[in-house]
PDB file of N, CA and C and ligand atoms in Angstrom:
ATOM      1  N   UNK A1162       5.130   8.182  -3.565  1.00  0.00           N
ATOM      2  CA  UNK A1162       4.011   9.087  -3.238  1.00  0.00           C
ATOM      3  C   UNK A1162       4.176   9.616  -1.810  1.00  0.00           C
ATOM      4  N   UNK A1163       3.898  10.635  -1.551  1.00  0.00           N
ATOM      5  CA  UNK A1163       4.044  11.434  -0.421  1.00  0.00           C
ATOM      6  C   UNK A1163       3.082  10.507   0.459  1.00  0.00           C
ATOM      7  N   UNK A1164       3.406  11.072   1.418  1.00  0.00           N
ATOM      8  CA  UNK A1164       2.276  10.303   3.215  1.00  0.00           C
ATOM      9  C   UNK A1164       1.334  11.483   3.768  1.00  0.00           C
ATOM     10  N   UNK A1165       0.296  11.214   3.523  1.00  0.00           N
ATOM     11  CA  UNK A1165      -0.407  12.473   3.964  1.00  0.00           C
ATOM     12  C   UNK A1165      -1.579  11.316   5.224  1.00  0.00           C
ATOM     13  N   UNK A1166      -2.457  12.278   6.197  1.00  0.00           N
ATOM     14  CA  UNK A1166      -3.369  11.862   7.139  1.00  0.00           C
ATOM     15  C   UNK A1166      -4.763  11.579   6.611  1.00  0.00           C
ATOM     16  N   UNK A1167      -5.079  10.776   6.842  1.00  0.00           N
ATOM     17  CA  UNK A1167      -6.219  10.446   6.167  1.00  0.00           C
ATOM     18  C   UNK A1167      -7.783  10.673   7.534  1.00  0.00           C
ATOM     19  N   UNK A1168      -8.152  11.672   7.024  1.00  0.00           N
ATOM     20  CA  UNK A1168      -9.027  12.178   7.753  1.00  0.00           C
ATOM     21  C   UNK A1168     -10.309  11.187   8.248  1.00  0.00           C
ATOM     22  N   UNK A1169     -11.111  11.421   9.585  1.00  0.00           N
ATOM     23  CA  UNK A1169     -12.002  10.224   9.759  1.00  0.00           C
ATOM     24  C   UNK A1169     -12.984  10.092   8.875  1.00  0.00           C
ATOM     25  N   UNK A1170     -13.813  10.809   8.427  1.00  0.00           N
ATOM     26  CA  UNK A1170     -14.657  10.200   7.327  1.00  0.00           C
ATOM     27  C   UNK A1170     -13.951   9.617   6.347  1.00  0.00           C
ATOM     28  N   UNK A1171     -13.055   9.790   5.863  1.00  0.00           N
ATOM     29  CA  UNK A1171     -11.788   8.900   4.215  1.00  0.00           C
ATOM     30  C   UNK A1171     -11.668   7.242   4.906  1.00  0.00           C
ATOM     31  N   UNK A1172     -11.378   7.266   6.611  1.00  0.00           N
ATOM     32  CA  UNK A1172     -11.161   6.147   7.269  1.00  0.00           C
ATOM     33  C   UNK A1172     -12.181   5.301   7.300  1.00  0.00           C
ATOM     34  N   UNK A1173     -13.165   5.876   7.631  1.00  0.00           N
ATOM     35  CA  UNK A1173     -14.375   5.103   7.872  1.00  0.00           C
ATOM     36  C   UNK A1173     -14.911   3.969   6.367  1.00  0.00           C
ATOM     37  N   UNK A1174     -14.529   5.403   5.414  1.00  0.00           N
ATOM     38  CA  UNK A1174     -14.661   4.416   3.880  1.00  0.00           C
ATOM     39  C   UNK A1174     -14.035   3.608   3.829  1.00  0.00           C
ATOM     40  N   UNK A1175     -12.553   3.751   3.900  1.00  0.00           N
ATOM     41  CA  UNK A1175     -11.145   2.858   3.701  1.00  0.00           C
ATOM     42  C   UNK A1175     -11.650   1.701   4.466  1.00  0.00           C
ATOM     43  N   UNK A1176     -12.169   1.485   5.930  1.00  0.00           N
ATOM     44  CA  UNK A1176     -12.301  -0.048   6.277  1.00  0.00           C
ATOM     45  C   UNK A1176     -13.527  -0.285   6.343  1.00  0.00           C
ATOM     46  N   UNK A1177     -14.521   0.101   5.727  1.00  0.00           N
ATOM     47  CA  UNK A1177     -15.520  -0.870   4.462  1.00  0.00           C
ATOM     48  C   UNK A1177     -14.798  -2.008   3.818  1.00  0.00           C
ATOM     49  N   UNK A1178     -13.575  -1.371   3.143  1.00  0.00           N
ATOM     50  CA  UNK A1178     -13.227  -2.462   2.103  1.00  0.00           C
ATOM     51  C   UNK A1178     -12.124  -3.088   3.029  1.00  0.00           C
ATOM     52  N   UNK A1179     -11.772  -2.918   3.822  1.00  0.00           N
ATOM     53  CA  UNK A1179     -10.606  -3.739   4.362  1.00  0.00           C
ATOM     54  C   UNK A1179     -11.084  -4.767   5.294  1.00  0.00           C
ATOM     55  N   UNK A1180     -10.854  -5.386   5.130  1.00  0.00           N
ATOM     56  CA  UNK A1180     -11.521  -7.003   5.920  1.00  0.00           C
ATOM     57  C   UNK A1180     -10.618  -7.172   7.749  1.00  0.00           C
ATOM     58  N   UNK A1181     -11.486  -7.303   8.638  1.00  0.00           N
ATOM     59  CA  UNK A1181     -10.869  -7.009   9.794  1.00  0.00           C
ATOM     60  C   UNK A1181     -10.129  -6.301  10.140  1.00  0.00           C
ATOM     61  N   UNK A1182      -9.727  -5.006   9.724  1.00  0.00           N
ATOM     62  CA  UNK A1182      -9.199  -3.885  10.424  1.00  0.00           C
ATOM     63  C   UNK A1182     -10.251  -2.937  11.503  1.00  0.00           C
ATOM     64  N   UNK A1183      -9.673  -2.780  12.010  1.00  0.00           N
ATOM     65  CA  UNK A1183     -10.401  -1.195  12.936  1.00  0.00           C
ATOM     66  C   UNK A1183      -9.305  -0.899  13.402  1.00  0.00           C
ATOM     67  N   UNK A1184      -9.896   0.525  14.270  1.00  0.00           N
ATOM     68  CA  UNK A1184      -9.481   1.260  14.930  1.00  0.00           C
ATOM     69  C   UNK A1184      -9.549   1.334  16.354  1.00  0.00           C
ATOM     70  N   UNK A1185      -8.126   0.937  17.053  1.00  0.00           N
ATOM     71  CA  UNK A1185      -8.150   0.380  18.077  1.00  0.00           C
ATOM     72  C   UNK A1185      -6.549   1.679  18.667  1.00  0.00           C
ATOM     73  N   UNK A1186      -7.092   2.150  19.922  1.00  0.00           N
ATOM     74  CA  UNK A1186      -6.440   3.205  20.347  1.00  0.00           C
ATOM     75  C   UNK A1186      -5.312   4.067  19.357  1.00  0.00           C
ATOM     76  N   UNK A1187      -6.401   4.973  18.243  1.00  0.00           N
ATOM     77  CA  UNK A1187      -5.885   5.352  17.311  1.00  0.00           C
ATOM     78  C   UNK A1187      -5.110   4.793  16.321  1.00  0.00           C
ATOM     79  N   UNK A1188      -4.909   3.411  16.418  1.00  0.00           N
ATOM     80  CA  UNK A1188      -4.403   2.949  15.433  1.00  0.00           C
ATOM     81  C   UNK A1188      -4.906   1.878  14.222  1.00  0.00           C
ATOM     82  N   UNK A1189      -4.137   1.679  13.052  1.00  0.00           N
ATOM     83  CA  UNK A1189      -4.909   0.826  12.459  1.00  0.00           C
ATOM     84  C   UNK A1189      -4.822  -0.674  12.614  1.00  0.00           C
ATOM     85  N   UNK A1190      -5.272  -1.587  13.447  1.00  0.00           N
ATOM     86  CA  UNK A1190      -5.223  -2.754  13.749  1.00  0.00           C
ATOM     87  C   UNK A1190      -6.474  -4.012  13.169  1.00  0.00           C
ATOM     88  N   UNK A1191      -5.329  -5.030  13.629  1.00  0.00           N
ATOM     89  CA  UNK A1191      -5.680  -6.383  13.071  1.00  0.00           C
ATOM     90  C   UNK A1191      -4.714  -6.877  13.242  1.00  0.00           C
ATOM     91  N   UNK A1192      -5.429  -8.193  14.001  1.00  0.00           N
ATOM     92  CA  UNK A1192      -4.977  -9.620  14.518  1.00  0.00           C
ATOM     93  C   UNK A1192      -4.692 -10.512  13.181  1.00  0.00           C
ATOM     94  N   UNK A1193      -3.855 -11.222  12.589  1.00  0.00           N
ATOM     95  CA  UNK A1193      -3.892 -12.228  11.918  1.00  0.00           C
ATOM     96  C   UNK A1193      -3.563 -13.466  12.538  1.00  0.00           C
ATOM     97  N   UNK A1194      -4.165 -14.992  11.957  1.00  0.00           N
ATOM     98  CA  UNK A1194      -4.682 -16.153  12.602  1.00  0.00           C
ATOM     99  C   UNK A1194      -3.678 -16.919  11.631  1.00  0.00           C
ATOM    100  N   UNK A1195      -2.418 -17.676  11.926  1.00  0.00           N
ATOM    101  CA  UNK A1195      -1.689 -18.342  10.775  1.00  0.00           C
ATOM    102  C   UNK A1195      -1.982 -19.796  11.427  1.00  0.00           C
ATOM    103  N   UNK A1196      -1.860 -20.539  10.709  1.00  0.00           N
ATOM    104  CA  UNK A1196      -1.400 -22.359  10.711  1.00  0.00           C
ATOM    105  C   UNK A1196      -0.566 -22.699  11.540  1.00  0.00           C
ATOM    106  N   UNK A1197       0.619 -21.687  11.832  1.00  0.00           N
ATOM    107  CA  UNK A1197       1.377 -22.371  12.047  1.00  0.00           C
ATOM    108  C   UNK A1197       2.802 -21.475  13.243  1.00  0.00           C
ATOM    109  N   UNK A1198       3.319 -21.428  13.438  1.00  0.00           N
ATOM    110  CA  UNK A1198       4.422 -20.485  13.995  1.00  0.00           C
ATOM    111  C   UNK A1198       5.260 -20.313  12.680  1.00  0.00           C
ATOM    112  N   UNK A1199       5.102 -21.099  11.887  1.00  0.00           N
ATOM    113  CA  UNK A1199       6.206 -21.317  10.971  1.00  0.00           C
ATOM    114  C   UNK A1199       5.408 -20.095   9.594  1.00  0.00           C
ATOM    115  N   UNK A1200       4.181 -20.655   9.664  1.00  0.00           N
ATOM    116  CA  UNK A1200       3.674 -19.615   8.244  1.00  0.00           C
ATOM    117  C   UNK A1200       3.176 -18.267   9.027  1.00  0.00           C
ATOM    118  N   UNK A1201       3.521 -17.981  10.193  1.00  0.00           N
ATOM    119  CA  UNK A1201       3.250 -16.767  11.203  1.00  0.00           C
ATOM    120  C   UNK A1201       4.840 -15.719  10.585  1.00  0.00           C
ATOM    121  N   UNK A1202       5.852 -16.628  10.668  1.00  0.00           N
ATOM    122  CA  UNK A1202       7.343 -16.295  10.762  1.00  0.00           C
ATOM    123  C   UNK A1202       7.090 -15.914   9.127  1.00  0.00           C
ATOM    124  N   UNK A1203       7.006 -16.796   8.311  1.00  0.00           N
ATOM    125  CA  UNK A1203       7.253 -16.441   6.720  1.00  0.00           C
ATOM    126  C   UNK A1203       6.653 -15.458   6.293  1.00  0.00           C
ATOM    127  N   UNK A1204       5.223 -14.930   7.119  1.00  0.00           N
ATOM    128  CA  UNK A1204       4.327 -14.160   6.371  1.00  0.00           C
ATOM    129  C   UNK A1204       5.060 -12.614   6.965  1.00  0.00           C
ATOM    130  N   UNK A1205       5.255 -12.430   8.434  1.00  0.00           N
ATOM    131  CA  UNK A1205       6.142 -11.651   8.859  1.00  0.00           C
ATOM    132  C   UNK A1205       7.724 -11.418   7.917  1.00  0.00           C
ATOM    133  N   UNK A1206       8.163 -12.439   7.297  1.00  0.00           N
ATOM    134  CA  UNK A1206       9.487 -12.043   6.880  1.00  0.00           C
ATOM    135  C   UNK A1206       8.959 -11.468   5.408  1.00  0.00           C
ATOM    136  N   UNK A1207       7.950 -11.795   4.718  1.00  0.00           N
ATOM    137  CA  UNK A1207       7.448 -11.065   3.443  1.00  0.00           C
ATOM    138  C   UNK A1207       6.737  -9.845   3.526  1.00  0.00           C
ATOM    139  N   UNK A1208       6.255  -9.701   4.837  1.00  0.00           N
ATOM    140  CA  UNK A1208       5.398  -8.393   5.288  1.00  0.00           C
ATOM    141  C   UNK A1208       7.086  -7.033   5.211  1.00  0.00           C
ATOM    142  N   UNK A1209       8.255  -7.438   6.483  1.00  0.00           N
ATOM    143  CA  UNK A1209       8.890  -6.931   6.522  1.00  0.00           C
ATOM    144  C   UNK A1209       9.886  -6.460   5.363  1.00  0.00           C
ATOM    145  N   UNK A1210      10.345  -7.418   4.016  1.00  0.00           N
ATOM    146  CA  UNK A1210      11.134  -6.702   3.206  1.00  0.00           C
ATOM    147  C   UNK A1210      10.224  -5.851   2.192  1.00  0.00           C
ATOM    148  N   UNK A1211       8.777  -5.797   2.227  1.00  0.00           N
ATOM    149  CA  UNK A1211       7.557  -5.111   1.394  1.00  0.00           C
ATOM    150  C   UNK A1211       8.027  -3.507   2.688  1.00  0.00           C
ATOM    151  N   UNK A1212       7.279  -3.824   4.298  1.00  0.00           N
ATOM    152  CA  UNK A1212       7.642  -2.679   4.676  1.00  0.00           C
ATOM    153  C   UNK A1212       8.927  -2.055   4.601  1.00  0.00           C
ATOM    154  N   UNK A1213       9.832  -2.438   4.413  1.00  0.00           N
ATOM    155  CA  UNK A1213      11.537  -1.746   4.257  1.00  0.00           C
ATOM    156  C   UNK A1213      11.528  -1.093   2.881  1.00  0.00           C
ATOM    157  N   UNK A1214      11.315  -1.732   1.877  1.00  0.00           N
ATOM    158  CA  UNK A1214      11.148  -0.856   0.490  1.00  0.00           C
ATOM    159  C   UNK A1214      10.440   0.380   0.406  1.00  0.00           C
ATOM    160  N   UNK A1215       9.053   0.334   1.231  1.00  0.00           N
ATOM    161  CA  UNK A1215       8.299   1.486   1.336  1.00  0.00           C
ATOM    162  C   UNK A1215       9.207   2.507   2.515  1.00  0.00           C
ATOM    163  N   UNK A1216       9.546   1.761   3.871  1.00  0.00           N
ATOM    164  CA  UNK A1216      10.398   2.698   4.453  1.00  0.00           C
ATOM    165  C   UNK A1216       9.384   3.101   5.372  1.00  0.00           C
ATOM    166  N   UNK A1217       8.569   2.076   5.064  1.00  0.00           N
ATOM    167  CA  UNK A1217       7.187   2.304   6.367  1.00  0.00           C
ATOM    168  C   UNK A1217       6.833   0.985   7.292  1.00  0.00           C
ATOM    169  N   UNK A1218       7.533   1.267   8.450  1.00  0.00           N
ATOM    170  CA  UNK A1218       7.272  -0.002   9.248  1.00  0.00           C
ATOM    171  C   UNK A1218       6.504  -0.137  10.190  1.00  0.00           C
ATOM    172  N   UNK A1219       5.817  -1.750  10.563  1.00  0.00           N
ATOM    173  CA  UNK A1219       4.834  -2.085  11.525  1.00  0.00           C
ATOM    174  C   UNK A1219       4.629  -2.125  12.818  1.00  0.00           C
ATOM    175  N   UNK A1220       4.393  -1.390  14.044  1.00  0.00           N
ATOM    176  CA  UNK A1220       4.357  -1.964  14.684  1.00  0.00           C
ATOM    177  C   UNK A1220       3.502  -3.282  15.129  1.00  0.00           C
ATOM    178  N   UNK A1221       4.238  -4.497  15.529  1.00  0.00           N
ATOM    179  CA  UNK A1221       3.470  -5.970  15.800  1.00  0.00           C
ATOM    180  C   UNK A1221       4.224  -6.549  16.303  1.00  0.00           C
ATOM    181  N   UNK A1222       3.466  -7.491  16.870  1.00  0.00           N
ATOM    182  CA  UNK A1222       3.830  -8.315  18.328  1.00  0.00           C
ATOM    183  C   UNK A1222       3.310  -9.823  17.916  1.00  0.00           C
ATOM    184  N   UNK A1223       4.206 -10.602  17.887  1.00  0.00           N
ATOM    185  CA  UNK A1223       3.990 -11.994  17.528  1.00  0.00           C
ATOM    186  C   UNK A1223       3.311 -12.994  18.913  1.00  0.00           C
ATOM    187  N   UNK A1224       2.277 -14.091  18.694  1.00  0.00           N
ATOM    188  CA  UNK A1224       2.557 -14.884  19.723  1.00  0.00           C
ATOM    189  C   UNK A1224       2.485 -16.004  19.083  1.00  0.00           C
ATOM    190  N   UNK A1225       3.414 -17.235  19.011  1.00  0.00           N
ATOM    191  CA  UNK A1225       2.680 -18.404  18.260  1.00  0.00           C
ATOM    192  C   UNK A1225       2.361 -18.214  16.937  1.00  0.00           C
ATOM    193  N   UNK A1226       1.386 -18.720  17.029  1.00  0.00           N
ATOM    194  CA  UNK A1226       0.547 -18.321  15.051  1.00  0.00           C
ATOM    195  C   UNK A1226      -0.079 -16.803  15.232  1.00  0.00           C
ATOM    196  N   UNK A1227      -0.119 -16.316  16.021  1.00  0.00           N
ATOM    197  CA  UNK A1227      -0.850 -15.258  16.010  1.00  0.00           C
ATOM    198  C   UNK A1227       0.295 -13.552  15.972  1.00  0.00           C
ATOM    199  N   UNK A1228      -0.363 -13.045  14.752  1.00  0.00           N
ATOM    200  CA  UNK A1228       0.272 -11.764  14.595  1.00  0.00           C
ATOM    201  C   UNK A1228      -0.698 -10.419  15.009  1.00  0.00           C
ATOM    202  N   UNK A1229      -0.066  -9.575  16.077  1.00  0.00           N
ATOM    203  CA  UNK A1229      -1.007  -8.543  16.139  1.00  0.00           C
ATOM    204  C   UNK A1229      -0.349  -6.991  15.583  1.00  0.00           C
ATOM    205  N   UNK A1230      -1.115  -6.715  14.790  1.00  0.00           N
ATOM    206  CA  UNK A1230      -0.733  -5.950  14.091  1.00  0.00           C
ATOM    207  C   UNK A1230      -1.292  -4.170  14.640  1.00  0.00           C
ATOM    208  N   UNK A1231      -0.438  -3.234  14.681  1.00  0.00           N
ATOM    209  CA  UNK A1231      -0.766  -2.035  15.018  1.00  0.00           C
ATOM    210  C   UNK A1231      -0.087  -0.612  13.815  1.00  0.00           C
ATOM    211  N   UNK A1232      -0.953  -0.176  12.906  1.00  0.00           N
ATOM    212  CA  UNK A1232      -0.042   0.550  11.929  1.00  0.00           C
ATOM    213  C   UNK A1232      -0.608   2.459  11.839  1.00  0.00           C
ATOM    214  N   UNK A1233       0.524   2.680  12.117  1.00  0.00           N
ATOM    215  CA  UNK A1233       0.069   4.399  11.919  1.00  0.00           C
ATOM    216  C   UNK A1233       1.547   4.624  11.896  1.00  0.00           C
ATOM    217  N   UNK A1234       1.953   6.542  12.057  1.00  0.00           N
ATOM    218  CA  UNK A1234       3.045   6.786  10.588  1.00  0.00           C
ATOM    219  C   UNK A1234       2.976   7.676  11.999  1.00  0.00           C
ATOM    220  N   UNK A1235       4.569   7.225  12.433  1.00  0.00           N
ATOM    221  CA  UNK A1235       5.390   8.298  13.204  1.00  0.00           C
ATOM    222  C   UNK A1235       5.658   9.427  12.964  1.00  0.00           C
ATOM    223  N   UNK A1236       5.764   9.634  11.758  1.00  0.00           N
ATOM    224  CA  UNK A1236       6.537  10.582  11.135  1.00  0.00           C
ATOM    225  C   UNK A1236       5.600  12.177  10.851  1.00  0.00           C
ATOM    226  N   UNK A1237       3.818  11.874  10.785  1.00  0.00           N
ATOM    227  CA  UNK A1237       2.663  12.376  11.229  1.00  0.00           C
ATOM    228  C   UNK A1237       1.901  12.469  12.306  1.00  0.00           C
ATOM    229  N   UNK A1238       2.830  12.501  13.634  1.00  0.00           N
ATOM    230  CA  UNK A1238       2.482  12.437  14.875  1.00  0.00           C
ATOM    231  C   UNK A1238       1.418  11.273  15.612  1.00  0.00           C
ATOM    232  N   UNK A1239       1.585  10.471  14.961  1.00  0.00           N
ATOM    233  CA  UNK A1239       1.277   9.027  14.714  1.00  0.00           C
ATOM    234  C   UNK A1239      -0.403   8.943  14.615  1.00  0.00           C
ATOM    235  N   UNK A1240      -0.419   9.837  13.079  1.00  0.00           N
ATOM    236  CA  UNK A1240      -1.677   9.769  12.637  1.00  0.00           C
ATOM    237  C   UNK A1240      -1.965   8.390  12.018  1.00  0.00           C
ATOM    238  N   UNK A1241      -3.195   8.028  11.130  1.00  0.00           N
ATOM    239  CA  UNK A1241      -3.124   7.191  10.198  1.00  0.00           C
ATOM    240  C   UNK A1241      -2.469   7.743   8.835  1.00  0.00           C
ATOM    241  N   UNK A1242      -1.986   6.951   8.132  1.00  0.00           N
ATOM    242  CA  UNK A1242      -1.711   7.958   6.753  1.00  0.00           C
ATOM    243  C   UNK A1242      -2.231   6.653   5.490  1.00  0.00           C
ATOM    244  N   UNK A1243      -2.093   7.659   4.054  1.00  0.00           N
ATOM    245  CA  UNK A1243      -2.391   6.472   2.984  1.00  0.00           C
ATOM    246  C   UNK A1243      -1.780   5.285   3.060  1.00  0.00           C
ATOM    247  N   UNK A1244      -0.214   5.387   3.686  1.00  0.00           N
ATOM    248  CA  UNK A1244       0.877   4.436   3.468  1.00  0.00           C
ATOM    249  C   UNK A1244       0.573   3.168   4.626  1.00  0.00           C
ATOM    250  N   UNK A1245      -0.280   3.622   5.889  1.00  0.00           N
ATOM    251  CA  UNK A1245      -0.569   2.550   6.836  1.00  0.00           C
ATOM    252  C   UNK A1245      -2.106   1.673   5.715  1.00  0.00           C
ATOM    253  N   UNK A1246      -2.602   2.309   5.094  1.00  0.00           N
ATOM    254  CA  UNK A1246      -3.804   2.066   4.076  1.00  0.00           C
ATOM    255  C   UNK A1246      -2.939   0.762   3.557  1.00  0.00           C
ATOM    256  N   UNK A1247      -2.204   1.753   2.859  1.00  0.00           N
ATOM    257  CA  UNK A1247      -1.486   0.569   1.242  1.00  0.00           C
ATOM    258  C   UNK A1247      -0.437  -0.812   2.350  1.00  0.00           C
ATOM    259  N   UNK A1248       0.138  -0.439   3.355  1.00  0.00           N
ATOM    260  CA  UNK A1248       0.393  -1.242   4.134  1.00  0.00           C
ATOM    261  C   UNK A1248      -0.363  -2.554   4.761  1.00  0.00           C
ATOM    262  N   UNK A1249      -1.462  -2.069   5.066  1.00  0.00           N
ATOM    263  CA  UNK A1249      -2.872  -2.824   5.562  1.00  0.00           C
ATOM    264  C   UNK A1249      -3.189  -3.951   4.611  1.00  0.00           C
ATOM    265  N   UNK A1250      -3.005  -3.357   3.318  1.00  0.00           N
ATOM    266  CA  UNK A1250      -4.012  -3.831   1.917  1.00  0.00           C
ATOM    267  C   UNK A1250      -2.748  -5.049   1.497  1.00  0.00           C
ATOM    268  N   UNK A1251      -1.400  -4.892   1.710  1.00  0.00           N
ATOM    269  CA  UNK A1251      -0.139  -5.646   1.314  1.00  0.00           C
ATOM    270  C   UNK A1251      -0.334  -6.314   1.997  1.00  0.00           C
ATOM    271  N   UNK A1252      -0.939  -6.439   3.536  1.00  0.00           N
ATOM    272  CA  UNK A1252      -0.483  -7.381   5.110  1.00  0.00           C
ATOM    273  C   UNK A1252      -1.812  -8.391   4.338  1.00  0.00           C
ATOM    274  N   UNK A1253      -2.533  -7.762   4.089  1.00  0.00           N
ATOM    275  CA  UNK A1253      -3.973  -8.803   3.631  1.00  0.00           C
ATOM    276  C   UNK A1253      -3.497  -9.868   2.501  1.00  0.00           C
ATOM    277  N   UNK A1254      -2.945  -9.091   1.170  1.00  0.00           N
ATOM    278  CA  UNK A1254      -2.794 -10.041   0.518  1.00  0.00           C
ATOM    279  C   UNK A1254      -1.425 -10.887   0.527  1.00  0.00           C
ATOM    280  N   UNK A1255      -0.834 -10.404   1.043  1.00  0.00           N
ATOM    281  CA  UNK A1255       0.403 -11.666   1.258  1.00  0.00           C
ATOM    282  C   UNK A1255      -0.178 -12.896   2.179  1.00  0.00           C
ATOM    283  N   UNK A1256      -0.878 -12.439   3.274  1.00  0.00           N
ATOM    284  CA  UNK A1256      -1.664 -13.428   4.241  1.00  0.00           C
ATOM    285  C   UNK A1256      -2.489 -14.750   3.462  1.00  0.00           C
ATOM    286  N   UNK A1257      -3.253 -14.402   2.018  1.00  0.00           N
ATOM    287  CA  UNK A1257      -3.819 -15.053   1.066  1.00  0.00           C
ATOM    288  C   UNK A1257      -5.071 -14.727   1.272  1.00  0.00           C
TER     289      UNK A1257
HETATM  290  N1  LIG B1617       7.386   3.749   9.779  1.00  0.00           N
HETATM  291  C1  LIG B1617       6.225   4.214  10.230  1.00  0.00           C
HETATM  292  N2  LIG B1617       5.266   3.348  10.573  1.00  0.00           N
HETATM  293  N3  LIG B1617       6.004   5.517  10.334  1.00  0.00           N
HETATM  294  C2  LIG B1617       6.919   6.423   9.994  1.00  0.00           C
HETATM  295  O1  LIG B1617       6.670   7.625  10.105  1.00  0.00           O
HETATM  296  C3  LIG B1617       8.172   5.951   9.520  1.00  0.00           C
HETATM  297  C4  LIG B1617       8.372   4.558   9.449  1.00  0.00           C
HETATM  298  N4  LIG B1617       9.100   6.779   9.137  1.00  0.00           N
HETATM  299  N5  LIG B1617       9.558   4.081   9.050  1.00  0.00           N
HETATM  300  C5  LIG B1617      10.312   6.351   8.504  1.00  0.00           C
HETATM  301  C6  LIG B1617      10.698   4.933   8.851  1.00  0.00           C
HETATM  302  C7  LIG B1617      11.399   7.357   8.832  1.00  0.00           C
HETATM  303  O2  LIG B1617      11.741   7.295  10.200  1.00  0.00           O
HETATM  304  C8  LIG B1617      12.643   7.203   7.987  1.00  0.00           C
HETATM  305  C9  LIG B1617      13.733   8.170   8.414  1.00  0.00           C
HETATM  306  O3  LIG B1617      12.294   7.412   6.649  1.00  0.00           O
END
């Protein structure tokens, strides 16, 4: 499916349903809280071969158990797009 910008009212709906995301200096962010360094690392290595298939990658910054997550689409002058959406919604449920 193509990558299109998802305008601010579409956004505002979209994180209703998304559990701890906002919008944090234009981007779509969220912190995730792991157990462990170790289930921080695994959830990152399942996040990353999901983002490589799509061909849409994250920017995030690890510390410890803690993943901070920052997602918007270079490629749209680093708007939000559907694909940082469906990205968001993958980072959630692999997390559990
Ligand atoms: N990731 C993100 N987050 N945004 C993009 O616009 C993007 C990407 N574009 N990964 C892809 C790679 C593009 O550079 C390649 C050439 O398809």
């Amino acid at each position: 499916m193509a990558r299109y910008k998802i305008e601010q009212e579409a956004l505002t709906a979209v994180l209703e349903n998304l559990s701890g995301w906002s919008i944090q200096d234009g981007k779509l962010h969220k912190t995730f809280t792991f157990g462990s360094f170790a289930q921080a690392m695994g959830w990152m290595m399942s996040v990353a071969i999901h983002a490589d298939k799509m061909d849409h990658h994250p920017e995030w910054f690890n510390v410890y158990n803690r993943v901070r997550v920052d997602l918007t689409t270079h490629d749209l002058g680093n708007a939000i797009s559907n694909w940082d959406i469906e990205l968001a919604a993958k980072m959630d449920e692999l997390a559990g």
